[in-house]
Short mmCIF file of C-alpha atoms and ligand atoms in Angstrom, two decimals:
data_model
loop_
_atom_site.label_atom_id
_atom_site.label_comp_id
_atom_site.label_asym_id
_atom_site.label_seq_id
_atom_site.Cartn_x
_atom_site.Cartn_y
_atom_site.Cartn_z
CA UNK A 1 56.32 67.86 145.00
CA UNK A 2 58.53 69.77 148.04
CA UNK A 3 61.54 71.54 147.81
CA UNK A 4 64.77 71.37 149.69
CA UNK A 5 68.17 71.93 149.41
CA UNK A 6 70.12 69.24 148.90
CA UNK A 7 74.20 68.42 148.70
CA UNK A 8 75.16 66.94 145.55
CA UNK A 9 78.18 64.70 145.00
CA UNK A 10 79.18 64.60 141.29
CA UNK A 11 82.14 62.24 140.47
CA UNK A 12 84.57 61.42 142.67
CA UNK A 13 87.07 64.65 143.49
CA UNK A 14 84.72 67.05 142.30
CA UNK A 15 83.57 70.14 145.02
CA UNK A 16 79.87 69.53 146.87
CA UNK A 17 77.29 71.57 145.45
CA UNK A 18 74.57 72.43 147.41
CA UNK A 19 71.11 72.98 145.24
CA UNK A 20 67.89 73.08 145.25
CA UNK A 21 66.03 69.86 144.61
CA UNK A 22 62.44 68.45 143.92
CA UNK A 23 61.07 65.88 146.64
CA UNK A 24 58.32 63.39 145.94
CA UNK A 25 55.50 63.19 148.02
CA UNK A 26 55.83 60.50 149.78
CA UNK A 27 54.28 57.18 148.63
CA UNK A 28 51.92 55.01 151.17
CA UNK A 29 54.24 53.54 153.05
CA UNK A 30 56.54 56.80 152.95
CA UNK A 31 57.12 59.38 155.11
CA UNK A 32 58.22 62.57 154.53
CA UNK A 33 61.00 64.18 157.13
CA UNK A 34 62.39 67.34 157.51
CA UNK A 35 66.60 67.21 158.42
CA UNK A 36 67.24 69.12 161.59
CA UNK A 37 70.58 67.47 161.72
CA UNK A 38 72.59 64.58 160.26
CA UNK A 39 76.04 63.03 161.01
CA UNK A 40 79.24 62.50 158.55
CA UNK A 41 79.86 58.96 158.95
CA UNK A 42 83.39 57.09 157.60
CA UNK A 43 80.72 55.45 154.84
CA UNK A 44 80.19 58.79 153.42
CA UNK A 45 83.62 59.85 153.05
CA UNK A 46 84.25 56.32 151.33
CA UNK A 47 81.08 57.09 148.90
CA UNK A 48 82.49 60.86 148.13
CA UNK A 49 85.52 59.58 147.23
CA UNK A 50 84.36 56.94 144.78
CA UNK A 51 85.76 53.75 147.19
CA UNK A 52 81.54 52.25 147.25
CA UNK A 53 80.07 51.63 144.04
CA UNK A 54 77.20 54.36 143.44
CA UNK A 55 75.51 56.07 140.60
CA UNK A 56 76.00 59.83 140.49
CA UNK A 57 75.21 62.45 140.55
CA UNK A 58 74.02 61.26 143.91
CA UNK A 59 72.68 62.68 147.12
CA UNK A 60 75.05 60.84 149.94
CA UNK A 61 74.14 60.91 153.84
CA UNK A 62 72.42 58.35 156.44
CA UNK A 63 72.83 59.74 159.88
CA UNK A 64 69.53 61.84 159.57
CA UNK A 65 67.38 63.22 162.26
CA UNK A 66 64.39 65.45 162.26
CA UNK A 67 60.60 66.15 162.44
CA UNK A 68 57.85 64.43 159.79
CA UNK A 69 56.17 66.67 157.91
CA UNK A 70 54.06 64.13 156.17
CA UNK A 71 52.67 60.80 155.75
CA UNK A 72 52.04 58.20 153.34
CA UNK A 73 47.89 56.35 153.36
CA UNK A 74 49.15 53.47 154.73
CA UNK A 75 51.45 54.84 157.49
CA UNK A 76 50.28 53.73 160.84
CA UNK A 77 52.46 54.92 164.12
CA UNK A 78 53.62 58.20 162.67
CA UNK A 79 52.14 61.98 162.28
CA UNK A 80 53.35 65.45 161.41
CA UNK A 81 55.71 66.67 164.33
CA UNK A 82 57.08 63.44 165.34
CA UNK A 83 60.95 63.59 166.37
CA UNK A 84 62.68 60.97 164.49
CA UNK A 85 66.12 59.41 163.72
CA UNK A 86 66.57 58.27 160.38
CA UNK A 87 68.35 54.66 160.32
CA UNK A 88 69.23 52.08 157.13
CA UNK A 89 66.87 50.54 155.17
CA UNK A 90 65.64 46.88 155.33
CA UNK A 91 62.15 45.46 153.73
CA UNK A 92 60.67 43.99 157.04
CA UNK A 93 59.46 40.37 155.16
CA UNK A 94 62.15 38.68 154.56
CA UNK A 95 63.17 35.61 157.70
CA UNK A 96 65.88 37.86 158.98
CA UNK A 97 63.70 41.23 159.09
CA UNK A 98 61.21 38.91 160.85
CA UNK A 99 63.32 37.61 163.23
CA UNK A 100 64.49 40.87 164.33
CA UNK A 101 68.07 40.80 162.39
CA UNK A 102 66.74 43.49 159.91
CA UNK A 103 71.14 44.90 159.75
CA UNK A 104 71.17 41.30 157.34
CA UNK A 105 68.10 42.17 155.44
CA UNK A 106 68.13 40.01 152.38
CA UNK A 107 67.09 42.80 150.18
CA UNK A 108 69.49 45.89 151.85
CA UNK A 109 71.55 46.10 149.17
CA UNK A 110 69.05 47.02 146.88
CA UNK A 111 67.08 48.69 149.07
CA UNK A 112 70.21 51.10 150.47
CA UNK A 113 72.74 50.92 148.05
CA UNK A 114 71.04 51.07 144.36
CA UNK A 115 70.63 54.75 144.36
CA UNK A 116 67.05 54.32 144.28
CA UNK A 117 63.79 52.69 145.80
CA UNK A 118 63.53 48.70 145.57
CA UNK A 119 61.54 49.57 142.10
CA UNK A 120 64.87 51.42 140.48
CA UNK A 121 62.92 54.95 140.99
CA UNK A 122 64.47 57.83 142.75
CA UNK A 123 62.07 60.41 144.87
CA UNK A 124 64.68 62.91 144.46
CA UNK A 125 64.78 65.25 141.58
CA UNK A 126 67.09 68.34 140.23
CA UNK A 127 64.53 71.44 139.39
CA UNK A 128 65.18 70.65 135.48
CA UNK A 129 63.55 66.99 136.34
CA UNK A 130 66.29 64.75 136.58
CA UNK A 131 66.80 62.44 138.88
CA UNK A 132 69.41 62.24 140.98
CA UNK A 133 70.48 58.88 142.88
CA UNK A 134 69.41 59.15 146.44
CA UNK A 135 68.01 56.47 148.85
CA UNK A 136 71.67 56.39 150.09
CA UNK A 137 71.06 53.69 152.83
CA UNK A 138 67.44 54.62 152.39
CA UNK A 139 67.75 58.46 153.13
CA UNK A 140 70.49 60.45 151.74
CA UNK A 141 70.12 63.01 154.86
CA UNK A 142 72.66 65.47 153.31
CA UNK A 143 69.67 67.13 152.59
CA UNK A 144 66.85 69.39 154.35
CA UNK A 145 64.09 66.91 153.47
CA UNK A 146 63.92 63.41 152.87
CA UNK A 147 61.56 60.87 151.53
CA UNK A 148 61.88 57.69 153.40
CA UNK A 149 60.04 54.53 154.04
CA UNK A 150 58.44 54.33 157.76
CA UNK A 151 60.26 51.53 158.11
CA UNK A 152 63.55 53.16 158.37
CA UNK A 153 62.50 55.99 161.32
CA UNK A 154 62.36 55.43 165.33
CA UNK A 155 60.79 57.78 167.48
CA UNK A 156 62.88 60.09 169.25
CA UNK A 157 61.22 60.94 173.20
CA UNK A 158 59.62 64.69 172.67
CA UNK A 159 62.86 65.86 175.15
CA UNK A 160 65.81 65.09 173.85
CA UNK A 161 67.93 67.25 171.14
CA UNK A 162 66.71 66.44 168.02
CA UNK A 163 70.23 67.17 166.07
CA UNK A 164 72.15 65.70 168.17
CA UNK A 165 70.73 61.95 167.73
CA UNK A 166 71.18 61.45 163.94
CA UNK A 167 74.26 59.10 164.24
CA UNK A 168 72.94 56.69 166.72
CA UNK A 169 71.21 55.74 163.44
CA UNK A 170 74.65 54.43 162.04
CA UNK A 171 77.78 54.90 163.62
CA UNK A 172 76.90 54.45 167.10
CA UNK A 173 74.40 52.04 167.04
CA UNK A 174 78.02 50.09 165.11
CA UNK A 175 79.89 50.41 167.77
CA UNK A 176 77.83 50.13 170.85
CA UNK A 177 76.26 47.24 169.15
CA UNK A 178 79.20 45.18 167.91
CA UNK A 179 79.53 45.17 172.21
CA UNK A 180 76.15 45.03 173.59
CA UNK A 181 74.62 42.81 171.16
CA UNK A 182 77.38 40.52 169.38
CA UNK A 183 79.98 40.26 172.20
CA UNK A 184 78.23 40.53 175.31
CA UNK A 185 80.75 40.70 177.68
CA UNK A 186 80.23 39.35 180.79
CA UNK A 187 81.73 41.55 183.76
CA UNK A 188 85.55 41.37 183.76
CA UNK A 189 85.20 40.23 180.11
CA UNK A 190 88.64 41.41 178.60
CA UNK A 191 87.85 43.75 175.56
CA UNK A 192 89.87 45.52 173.04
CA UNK A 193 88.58 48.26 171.03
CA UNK A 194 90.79 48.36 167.70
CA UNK A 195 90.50 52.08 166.16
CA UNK A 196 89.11 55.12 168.43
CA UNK A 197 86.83 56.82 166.16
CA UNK A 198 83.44 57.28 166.30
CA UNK A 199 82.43 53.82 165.94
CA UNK A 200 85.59 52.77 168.41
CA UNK A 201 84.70 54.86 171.07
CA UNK A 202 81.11 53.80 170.77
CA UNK A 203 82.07 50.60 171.53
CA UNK A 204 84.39 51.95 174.50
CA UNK A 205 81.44 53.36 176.46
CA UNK A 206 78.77 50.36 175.91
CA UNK A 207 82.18 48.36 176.88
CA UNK A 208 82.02 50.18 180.58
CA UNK A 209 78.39 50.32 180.79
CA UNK A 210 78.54 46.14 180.44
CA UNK A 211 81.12 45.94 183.19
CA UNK A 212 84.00 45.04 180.65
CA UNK A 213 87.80 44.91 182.20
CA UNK A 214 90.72 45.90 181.20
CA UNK A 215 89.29 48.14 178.44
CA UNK A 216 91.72 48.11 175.96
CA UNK A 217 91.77 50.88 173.38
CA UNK A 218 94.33 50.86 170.25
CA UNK A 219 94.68 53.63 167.72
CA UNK A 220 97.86 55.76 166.26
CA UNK A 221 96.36 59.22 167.57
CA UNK A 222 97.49 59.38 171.18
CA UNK A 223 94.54 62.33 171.22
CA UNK A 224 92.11 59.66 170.02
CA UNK A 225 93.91 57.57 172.86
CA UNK A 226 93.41 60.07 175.24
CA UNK A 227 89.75 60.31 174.71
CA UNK A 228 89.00 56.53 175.02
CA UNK A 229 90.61 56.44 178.51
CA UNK A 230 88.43 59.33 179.67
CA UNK A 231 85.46 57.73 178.30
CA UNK A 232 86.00 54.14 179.73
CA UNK A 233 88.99 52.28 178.27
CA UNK A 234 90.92 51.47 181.23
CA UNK A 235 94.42 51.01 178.77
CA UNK A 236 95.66 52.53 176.17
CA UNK A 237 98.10 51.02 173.35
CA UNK A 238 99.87 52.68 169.88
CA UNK A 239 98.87 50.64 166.99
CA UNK A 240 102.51 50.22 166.03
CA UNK A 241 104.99 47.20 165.98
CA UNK A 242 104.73 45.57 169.62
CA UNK A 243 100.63 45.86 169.98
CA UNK A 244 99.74 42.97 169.97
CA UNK A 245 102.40 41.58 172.55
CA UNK A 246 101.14 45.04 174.85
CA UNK A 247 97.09 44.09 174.69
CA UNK A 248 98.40 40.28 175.58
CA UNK A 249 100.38 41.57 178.39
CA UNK A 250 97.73 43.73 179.44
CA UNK A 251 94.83 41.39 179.44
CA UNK A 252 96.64 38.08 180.60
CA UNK A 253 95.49 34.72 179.76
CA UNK A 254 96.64 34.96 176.24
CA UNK A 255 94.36 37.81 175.42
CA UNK A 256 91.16 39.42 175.04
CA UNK A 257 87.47 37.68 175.12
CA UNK A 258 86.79 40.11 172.40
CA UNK A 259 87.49 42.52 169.91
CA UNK A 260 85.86 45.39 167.90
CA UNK A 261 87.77 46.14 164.91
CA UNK A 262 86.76 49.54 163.59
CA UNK A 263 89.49 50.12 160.67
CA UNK A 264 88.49 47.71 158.32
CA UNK A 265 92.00 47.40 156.87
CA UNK A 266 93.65 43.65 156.95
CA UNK A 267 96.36 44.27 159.28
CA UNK A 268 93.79 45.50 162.06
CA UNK A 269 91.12 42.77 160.97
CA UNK A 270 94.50 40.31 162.06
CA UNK A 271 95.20 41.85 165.06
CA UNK A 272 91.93 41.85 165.98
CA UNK A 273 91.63 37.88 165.68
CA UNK A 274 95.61 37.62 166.86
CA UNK A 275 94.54 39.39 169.97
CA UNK A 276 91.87 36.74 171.34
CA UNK A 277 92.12 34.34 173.64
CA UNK A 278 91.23 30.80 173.47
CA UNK A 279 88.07 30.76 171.84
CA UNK A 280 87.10 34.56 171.59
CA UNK A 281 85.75 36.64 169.50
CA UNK A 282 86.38 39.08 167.13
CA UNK A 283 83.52 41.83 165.69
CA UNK A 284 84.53 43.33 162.66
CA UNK A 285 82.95 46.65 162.11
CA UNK A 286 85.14 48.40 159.61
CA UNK A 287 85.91 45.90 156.84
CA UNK A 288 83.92 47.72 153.82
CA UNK A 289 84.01 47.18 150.00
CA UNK A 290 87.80 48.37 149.81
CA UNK A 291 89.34 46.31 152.48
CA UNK A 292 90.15 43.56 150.16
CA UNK A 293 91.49 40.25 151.23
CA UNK A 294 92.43 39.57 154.88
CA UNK A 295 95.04 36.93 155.10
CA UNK A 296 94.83 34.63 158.33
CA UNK A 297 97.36 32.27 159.62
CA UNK A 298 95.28 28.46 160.01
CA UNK A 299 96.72 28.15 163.24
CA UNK A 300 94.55 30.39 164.81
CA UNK A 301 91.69 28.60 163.71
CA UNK A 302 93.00 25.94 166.35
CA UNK A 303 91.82 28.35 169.41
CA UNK A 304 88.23 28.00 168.54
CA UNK A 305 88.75 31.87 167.77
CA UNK A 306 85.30 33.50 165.81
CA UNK A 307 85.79 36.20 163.48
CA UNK A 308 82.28 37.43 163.13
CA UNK A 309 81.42 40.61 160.60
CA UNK A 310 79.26 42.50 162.35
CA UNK A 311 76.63 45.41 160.19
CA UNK A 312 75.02 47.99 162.36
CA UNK A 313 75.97 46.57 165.49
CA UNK A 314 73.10 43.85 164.70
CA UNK A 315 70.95 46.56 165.67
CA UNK A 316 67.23 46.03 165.53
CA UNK A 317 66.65 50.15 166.03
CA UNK A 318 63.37 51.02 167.09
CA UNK A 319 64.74 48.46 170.45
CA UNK A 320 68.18 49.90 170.84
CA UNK A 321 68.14 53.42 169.89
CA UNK A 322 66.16 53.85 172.87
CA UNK A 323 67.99 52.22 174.62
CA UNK A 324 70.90 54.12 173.74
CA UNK A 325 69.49 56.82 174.61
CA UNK A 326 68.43 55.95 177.59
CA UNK A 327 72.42 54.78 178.61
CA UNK A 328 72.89 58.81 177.67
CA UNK A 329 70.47 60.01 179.77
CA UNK A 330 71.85 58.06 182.25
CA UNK A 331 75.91 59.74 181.76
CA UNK A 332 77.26 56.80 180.68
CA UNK A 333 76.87 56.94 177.31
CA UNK A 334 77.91 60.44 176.86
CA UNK A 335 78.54 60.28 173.03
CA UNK A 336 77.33 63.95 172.81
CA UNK A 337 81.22 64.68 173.64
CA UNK A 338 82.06 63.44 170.16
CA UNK A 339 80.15 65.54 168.36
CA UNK A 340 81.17 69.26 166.70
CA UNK A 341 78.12 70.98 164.72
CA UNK A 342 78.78 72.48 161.27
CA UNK A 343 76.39 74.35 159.45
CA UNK A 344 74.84 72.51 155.96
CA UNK A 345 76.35 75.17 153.96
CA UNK A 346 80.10 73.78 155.30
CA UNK A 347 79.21 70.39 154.37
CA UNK A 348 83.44 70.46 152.69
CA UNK A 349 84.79 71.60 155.80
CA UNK A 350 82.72 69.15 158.10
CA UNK A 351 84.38 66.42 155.88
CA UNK A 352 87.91 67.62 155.81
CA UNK A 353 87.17 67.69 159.96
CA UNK A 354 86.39 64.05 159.36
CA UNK A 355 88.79 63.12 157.08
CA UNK A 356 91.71 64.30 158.84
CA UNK A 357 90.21 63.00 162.49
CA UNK A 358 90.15 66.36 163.55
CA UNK A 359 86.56 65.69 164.81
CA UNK A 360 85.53 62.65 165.50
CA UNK A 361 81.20 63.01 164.25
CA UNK A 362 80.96 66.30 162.61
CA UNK A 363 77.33 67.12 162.62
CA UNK A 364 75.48 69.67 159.60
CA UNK A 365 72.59 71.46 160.99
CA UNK A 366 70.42 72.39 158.41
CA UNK A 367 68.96 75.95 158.26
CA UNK A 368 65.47 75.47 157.79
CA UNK A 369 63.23 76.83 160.99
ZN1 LIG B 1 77.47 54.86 158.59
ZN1 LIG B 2 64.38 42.03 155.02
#
């Protein structure tokens, strides 16, 4: 057994506690990390709140970064000291794991959203032996150690921050992905970026670093706004009455090539599609378990438009966190300006940051030296 601290949602509305918990050690195929850092991502705040189905008490977080302490038998490729991002879960068998599309595992659901391992057991425990649901997209990082499988880690370089790279293990890899590996924009490709958060503006910078133009970058927060023209949108529009007529005018030819959407709610999932020109394509990032229904008229079917859902930027991670990282080395995928550091003890106040958009990827930094 290891100890940590570890934040513990109760039912929905009720404060964060932060308590000491039990840790298994980890099984063979386990590893055993401890959290430098991990990010707050809009998933979270849905699972606080009660919007994703989730046994509780539960441990919540999946934007985890730190160093392995220890290693299961059968784990080949890591040791004690590594730097590591955390990322989701998938069971690397199944034809979509194989073929590199682990984001549509046919066993994540189970495997990150059960509240326990793919056998029902949880490898987190409250000090009276209870267990508490964890395995929260296979880590539940809002926590100073985690028990993961190796499956879910990707090396971090020995040089780069260690708690600054957590949410390139959700959010980012989203956004930049929904761009770099779904859309694929040719130069000149006309993009629009619906919703500037964290996974919007994600998608803004790997937008520039393809060679995307006009850039177009719709929120309601003309700060948010702001922020995507400094980091690469080349327009700006309100997401008000009038935006979709504005990104058509601004783009020409009917409209954009593609589209992120990064809201999830119906009206932006339409716009989104509305926005395309003949035959583009539309990557929906935010649609999650409470979007509900998302009407569409038939006649846009007749523009050989695609409306593709899109889960973890159909990131296969160990191949394009790197490379992410490598785009940040470079300045040009500078999503360290998004970030604001909180320490694990303000976990409430990091999420009322997020909640209100005050911040766009609050970051807890755990304590532990
Ligand atoms: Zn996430
Ligand atoms: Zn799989």
């Amino acid at each position: 057994m290891f100890e940590a601290r570890a934040a513990i949602f109760g039912e929905a509305g009720e404060a964060i506690r932060i308590e000491p918990v039990r840790l298994e050690a980890p099984r063979a195929d386990e590893v055993l990390v401890r959290i430098v850092a991990t990010g707050i991502c809009h998933t979270d705040l849905l699972a606080r709140d009660g919007h994703l189905p989730y046994r509780r008490p539960a441990v919540f977080g999946h934007e985890g970064s730190g160093i392995v302490e220890a290693v299961g038998a059968a784990v080949t490729g890591f040791a004690p000291g590594d730097p590591v991002v955390v990322t989701y879960r998938s069971c690397g068998a199944c034809p979509n794991c194989l073929d590199a599309r682990s984001a549509y595992c046919e066993d994540k659901r189970r495997l990150n959203f059960s509240g326990g391992r793919a056998d029902g057991t949880s490898p987190v425990f409250r000090c009276d032996g209870t267990a508490l649901a964890a395995a929260f997209f296979g880590q539940s990082s809002f926590a100073e150690r985690v028990v993961v499988a190796a499956r879910a880690l990707v090396r971090l370089p020995s040089d780069v921050p260690v708690e600054l790279m957590g949410p390139l293990g959700c959010g980012f890899q989203t956004g930049a992905g929904a761009v770099l590996n779904v859309l694929k924009p040719a130069p000149g490709s006309a993009l629009a970026v619906i919703g500037a958060g964290a996974v919007g503006l994600a998608a803004v910078m790997a937008a520039k670093t393809a060679g995307a133009f006009p850039i177009v970058a719709v929120d309601r927060d003309a700060a948010r706004l702001d922020l995507a023209l400094e980091l690469g949108a080349s327009h700006a529009v309100m997401a008000e009455e009038g935006a979709l007529d504005q990104i058509r005018a601004i783009a020409g030819r009917g409209g954009v090539d593609g589209a992120v959407e990064c809201v999830g709610s119906a009206a932006t999932v339409r716009l989104a599609l509305e926005a395309l020109r003949m035959g583009g394509t539309a990557a929906v990032t935010g649609a999650a378990a409470g979007t509900g229904d998302i009407p569409i008229p038939a006649a846009t079917l007749l523009y050989g438009r695609t409306l593709r859902g899109v889960v973890q930027g159909d990131s296969n991670p160990p191949v394009f966190i790197p490379r992410l990282i490598d785009l940040w080395r470079q300045g040009r995928f500078p999503f360290d300006r998004l970030v604001r550091f909180f320490p694990f003890d303000e976990i409430e106040a990091a999420f009322a940051a997020a909640a209100s958009g005050k911040v766009v990827k609050p970051i807890l930094r755990m304590a532990v030296p």
